[in-house]
mmCIF file of N, CA, C and O in Angstrom:
data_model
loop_
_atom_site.group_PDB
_atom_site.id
_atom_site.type_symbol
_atom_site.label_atom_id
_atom_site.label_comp_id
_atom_site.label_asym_id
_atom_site.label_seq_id
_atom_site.Cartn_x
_atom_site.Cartn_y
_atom_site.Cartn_z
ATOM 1 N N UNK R 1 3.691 10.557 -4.364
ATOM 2 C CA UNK R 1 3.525 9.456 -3.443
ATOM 3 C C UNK R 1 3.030 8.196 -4.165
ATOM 4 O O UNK R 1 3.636 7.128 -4.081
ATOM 5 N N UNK R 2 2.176 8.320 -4.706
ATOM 6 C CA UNK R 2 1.807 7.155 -5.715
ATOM 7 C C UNK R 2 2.682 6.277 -6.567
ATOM 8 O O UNK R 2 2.415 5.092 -6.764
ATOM 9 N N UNK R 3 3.839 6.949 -7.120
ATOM 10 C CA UNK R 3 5.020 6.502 -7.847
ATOM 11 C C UNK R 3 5.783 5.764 -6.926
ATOM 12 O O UNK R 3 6.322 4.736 -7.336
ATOM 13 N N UNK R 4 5.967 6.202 -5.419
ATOM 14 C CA UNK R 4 6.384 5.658 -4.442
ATOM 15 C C UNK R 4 5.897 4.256 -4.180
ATOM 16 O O UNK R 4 6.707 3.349 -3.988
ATOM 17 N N UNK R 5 4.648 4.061 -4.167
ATOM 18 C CA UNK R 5 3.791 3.304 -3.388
ATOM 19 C C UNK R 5 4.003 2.473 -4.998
ATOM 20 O O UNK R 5 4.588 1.412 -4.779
ATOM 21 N N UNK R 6 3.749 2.619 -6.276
ATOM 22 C CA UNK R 6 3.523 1.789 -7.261
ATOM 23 C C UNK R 6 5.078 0.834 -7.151
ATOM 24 O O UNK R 6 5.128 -0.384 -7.323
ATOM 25 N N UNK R 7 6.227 1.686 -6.841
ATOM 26 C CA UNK R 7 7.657 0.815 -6.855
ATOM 27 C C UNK R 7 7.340 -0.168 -5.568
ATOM 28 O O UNK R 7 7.211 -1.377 -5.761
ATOM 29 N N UNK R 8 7.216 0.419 -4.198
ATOM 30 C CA UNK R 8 6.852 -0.615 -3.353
ATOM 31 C C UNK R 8 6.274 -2.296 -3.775
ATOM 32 O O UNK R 8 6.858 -3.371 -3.637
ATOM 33 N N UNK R 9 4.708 -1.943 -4.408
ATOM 34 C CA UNK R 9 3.867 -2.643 -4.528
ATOM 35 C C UNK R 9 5.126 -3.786 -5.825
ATOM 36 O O UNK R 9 5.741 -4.823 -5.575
ATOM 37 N N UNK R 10 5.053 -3.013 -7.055
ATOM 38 C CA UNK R 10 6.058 -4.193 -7.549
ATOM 39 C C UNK R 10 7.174 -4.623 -7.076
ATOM 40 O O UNK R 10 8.049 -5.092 -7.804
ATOM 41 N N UNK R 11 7.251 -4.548 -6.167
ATOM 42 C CA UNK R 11 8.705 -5.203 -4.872
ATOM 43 C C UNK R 11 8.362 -6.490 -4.547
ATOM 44 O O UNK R 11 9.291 -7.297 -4.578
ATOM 45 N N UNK R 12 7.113 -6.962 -4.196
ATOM 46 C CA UNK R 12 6.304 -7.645 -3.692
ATOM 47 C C UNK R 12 5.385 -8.921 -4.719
ATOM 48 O O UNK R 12 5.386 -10.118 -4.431
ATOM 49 N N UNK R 13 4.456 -8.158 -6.253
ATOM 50 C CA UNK R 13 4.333 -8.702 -6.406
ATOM 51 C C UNK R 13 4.230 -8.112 -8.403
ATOM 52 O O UNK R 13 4.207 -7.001 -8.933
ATOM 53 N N UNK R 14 4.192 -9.621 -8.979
ATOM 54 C CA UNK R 14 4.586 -9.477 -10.399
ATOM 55 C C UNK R 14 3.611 -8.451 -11.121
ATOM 56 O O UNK R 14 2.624 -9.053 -11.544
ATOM 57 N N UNK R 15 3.579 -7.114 -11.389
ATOM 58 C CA UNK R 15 2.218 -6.479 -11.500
ATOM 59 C C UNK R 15 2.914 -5.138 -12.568
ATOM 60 O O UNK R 15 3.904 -4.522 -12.175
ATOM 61 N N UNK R 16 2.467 -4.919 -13.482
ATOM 62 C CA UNK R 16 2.994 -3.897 -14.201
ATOM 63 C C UNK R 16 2.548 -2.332 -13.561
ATOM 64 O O UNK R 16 1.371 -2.081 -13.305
ATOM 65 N N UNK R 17 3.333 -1.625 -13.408
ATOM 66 C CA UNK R 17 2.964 -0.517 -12.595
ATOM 67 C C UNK R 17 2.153 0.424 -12.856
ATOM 68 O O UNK R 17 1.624 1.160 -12.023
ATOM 69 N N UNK R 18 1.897 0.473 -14.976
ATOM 70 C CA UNK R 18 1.338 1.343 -15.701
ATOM 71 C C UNK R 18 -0.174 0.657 -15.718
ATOM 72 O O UNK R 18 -1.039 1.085 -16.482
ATOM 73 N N UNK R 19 -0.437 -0.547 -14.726
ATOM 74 C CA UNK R 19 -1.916 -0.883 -14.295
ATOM 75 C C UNK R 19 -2.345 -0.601 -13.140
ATOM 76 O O UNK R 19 -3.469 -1.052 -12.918
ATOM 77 N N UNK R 20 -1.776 0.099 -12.140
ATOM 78 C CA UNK R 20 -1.760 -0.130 -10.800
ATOM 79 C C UNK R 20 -2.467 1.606 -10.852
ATOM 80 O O UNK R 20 -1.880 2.578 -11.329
ATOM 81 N N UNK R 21 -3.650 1.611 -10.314
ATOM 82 C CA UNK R 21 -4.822 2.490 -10.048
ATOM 83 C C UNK R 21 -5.024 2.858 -8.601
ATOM 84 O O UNK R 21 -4.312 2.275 -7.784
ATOM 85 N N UNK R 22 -5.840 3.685 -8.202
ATOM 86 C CA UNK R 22 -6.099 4.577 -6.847
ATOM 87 C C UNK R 22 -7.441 3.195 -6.596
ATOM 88 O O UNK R 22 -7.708 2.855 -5.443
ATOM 89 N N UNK R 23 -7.925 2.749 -7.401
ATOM 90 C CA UNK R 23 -8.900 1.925 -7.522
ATOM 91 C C UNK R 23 -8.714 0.000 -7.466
ATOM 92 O O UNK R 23 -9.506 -0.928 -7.300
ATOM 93 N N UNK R 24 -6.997 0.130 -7.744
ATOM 94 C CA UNK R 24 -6.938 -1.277 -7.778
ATOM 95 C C UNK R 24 -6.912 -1.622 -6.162
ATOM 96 O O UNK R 24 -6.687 -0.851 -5.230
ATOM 97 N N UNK R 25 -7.204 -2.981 -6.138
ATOM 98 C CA UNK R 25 -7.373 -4.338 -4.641
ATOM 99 C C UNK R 25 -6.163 -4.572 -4.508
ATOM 100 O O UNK R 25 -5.407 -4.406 -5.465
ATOM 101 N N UNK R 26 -5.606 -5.107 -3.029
ATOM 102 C CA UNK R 26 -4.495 -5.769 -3.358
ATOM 103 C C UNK R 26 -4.485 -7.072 -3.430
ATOM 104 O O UNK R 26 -3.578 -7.685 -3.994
ATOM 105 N N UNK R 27 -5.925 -7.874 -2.626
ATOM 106 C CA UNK R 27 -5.540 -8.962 -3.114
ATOM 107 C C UNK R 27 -6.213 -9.737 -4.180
ATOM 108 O O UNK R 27 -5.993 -10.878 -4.587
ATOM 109 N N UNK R 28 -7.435 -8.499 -4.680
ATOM 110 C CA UNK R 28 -8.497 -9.206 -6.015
ATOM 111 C C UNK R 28 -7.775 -8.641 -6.760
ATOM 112 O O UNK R 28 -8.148 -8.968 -7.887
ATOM 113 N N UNK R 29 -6.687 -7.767 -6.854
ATOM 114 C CA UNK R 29 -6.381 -7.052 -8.572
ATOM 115 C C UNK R 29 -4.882 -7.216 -8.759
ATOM 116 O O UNK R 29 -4.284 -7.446 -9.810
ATOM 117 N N UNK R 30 -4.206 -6.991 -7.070
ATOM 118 C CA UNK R 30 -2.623 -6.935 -7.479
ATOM 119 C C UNK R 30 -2.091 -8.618 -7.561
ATOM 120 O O UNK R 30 -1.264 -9.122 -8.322
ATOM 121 N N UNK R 31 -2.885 -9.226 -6.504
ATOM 122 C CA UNK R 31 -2.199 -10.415 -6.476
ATOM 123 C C UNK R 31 -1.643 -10.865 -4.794
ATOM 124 O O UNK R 31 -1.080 -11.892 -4.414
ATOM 125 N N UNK R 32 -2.100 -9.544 -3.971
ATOM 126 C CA UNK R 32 -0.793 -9.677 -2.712
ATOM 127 C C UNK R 32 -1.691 -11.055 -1.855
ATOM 128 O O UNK R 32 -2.833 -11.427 -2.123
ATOM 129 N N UNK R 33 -0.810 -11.598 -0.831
ATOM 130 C CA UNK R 33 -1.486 -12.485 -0.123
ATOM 131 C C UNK R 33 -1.111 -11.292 1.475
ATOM 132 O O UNK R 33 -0.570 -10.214 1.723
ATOM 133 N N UNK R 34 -1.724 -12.236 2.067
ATOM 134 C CA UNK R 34 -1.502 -11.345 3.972
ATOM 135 C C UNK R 34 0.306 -11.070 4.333
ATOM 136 O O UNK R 34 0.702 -10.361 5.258
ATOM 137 N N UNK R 35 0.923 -11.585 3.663
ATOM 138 C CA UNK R 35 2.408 -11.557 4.548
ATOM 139 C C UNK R 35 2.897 -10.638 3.354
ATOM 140 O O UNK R 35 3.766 -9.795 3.579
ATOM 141 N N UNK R 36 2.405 -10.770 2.203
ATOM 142 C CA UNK R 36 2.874 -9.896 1.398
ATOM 143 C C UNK R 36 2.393 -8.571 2.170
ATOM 144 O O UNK R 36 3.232 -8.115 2.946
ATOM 145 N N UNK R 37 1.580 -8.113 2.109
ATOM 146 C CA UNK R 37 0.705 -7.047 2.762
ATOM 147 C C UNK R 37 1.588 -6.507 3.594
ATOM 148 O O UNK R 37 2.139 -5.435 3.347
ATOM 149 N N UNK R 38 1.842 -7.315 4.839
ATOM 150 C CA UNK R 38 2.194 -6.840 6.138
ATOM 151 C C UNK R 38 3.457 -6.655 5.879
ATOM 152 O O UNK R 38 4.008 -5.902 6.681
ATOM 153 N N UNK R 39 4.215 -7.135 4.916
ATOM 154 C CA UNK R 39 5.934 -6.926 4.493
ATOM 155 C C UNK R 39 5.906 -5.908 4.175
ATOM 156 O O UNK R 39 6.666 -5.247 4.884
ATOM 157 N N UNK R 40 5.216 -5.075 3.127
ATOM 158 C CA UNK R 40 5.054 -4.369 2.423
ATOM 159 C C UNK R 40 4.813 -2.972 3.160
ATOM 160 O O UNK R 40 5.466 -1.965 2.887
ATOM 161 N N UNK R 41 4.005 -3.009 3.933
ATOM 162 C CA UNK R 41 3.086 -1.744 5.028
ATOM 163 C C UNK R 41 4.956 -1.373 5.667
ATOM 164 O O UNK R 41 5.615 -0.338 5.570
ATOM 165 N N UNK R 42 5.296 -2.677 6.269
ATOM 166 C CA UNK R 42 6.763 -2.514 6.931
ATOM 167 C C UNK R 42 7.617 -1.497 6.525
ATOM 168 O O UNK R 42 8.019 -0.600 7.267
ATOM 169 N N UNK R 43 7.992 -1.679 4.951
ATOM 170 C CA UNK R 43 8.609 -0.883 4.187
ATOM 171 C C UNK R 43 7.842 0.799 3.935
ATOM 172 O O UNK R 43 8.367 1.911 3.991
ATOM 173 N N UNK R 44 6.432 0.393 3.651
ATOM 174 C CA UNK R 44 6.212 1.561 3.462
ATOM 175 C C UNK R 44 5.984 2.488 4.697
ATOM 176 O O UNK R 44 5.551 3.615 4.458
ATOM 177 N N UNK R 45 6.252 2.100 6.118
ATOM 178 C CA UNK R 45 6.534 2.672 7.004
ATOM 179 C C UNK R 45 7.523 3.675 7.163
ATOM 180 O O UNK R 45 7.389 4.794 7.656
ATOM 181 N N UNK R 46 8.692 3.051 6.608
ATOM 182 C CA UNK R 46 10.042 3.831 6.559
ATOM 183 C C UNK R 46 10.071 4.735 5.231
ATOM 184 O O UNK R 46 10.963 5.551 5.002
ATOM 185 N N UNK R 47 9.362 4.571 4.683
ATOM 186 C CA UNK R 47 9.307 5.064 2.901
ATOM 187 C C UNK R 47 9.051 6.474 2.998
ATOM 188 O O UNK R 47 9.657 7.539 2.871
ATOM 189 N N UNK R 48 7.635 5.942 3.340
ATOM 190 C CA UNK R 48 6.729 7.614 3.653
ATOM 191 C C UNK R 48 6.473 8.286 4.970
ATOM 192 O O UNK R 48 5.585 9.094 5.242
ATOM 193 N N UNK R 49 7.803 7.605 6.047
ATOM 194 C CA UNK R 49 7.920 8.118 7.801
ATOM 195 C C UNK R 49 6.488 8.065 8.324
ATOM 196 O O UNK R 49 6.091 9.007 9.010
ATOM 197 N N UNK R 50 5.657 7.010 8.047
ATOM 198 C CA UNK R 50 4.168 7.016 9.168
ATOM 199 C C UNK R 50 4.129 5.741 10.029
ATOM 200 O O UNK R 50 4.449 4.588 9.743
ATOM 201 N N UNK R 51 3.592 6.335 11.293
ATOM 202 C CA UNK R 51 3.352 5.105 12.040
ATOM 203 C C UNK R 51 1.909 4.270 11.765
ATOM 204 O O UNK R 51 0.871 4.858 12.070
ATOM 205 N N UNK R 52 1.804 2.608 11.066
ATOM 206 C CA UNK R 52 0.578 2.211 11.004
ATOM 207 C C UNK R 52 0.339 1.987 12.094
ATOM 208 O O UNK R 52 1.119 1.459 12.886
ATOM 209 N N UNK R 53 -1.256 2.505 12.424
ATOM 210 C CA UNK R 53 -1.900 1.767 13.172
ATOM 211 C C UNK R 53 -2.558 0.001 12.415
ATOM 212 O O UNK R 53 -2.991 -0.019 11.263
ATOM 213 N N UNK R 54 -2.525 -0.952 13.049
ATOM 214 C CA UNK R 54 -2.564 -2.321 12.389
ATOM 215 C C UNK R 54 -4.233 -2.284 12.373
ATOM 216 O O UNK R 54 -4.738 -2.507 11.273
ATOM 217 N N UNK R 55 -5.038 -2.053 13.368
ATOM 218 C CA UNK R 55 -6.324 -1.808 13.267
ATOM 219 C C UNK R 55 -7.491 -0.836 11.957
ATOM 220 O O UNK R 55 -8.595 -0.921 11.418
ATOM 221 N N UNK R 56 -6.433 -0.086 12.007
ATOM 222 C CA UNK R 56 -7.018 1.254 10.586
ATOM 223 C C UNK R 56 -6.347 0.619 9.552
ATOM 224 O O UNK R 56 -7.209 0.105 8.840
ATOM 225 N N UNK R 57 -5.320 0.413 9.146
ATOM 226 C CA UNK R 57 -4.089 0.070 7.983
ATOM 227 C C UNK R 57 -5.620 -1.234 7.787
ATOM 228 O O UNK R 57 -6.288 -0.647 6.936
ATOM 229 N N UNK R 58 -6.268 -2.328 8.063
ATOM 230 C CA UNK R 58 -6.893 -3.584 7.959
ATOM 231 C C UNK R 58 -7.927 -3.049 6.992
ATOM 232 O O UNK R 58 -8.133 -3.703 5.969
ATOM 233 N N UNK R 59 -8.639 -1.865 7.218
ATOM 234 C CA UNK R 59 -9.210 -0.869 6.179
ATOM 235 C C UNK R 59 -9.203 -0.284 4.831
ATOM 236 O O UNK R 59 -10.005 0.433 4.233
ATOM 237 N N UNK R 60 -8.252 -0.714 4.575
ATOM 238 C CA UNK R 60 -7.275 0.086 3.270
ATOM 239 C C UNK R 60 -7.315 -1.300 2.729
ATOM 240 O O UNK R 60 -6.636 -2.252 3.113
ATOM 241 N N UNK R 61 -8.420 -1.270 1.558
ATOM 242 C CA UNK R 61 -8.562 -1.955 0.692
ATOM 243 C C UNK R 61 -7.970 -1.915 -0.568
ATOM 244 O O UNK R 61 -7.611 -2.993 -1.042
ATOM 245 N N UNK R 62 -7.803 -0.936 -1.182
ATOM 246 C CA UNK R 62 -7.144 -0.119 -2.251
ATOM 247 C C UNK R 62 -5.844 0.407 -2.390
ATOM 248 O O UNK R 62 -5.200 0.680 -1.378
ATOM 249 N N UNK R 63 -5.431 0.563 -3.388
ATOM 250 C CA UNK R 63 -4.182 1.276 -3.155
ATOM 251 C C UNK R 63 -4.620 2.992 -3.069
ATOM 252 O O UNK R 63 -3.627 3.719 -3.068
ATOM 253 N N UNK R 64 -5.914 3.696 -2.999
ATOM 254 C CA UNK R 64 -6.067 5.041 -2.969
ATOM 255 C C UNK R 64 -6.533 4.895 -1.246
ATOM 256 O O UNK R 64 -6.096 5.697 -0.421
ATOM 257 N N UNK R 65 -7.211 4.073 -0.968
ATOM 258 C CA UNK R 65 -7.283 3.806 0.495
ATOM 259 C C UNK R 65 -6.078 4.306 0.886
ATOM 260 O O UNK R 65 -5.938 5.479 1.232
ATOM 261 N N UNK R 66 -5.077 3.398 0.852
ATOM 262 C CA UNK R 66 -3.487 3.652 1.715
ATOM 263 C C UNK R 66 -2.961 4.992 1.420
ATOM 264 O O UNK R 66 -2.407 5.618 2.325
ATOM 265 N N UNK R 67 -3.087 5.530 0.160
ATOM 266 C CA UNK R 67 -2.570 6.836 -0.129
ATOM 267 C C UNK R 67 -3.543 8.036 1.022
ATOM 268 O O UNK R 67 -3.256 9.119 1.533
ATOM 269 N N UNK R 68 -4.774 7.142 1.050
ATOM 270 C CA UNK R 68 -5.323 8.445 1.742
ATOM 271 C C UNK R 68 -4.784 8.592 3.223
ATOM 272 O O UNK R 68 -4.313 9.592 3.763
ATOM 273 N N UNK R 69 -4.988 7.286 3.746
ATOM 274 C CA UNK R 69 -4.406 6.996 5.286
ATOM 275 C C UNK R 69 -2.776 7.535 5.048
ATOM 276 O O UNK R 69 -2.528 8.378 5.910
ATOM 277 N N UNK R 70 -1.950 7.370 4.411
ATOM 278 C CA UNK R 70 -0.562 7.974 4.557
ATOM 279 C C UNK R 70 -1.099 9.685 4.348
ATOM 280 O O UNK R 70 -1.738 10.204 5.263
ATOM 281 N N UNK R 71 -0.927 10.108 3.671
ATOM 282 C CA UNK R 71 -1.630 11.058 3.536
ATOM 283 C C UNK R 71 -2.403 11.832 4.393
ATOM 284 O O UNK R 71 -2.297 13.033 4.145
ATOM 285 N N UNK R 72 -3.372 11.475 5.603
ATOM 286 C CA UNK R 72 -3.733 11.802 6.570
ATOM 287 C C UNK R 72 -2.352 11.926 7.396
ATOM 288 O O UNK R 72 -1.764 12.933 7.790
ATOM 289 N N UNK R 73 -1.967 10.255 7.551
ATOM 290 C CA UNK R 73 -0.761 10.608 8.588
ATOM 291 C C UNK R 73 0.164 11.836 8.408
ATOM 292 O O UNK R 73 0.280 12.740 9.236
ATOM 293 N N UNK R 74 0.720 11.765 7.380
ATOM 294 C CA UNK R 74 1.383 13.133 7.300
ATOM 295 C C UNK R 74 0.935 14.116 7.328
ATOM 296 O O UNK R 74 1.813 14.976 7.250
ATOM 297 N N UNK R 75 -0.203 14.584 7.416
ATOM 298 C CA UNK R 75 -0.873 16.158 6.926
ATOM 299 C C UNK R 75 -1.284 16.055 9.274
ATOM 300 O O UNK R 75 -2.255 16.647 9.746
ATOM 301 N N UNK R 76 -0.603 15.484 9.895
ATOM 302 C CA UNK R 76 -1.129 15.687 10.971
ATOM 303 C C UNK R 76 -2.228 14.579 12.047
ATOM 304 O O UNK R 76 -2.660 14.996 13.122
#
């Protein structure tokens, strides 16, 4: 899933993928702004089949944040 989420993320923005951590920000480390974000969640909707909630998804600071919330979603 992570390999998933690292192609996403460089879709979006100029970021080498072999830096992109469970620990990196998206908008202090990757670079994303808000529309990037919300473009992005879009896609990874259909990517990894989860429905965001927009309220919880606002939470997910990290890129290990989002892995965990997808991750929840799917496990139920």
């Amino acid at each position: 899933m992570m390999d998933k989420l690292k192609e996403l993320i460089t879709q979006y923005v100029e970021v080498d993928p072999d830096t992109i951590t469970r620990d990196s920000r998206f908008i202090e480390d990757l670079g994303f702004n808000s529309y990037d974000i919300m473009c992005m969640l879009g896609d990874a909707e259909t990517e990894f089949d989860v429905t965001i909630d927009e309220e919880e998804i606002m939470k997910c600071k990290t890129v290990g944040d989002l892995l965990d919330y997808f991750g929840g979603q799917n496990n139920g």
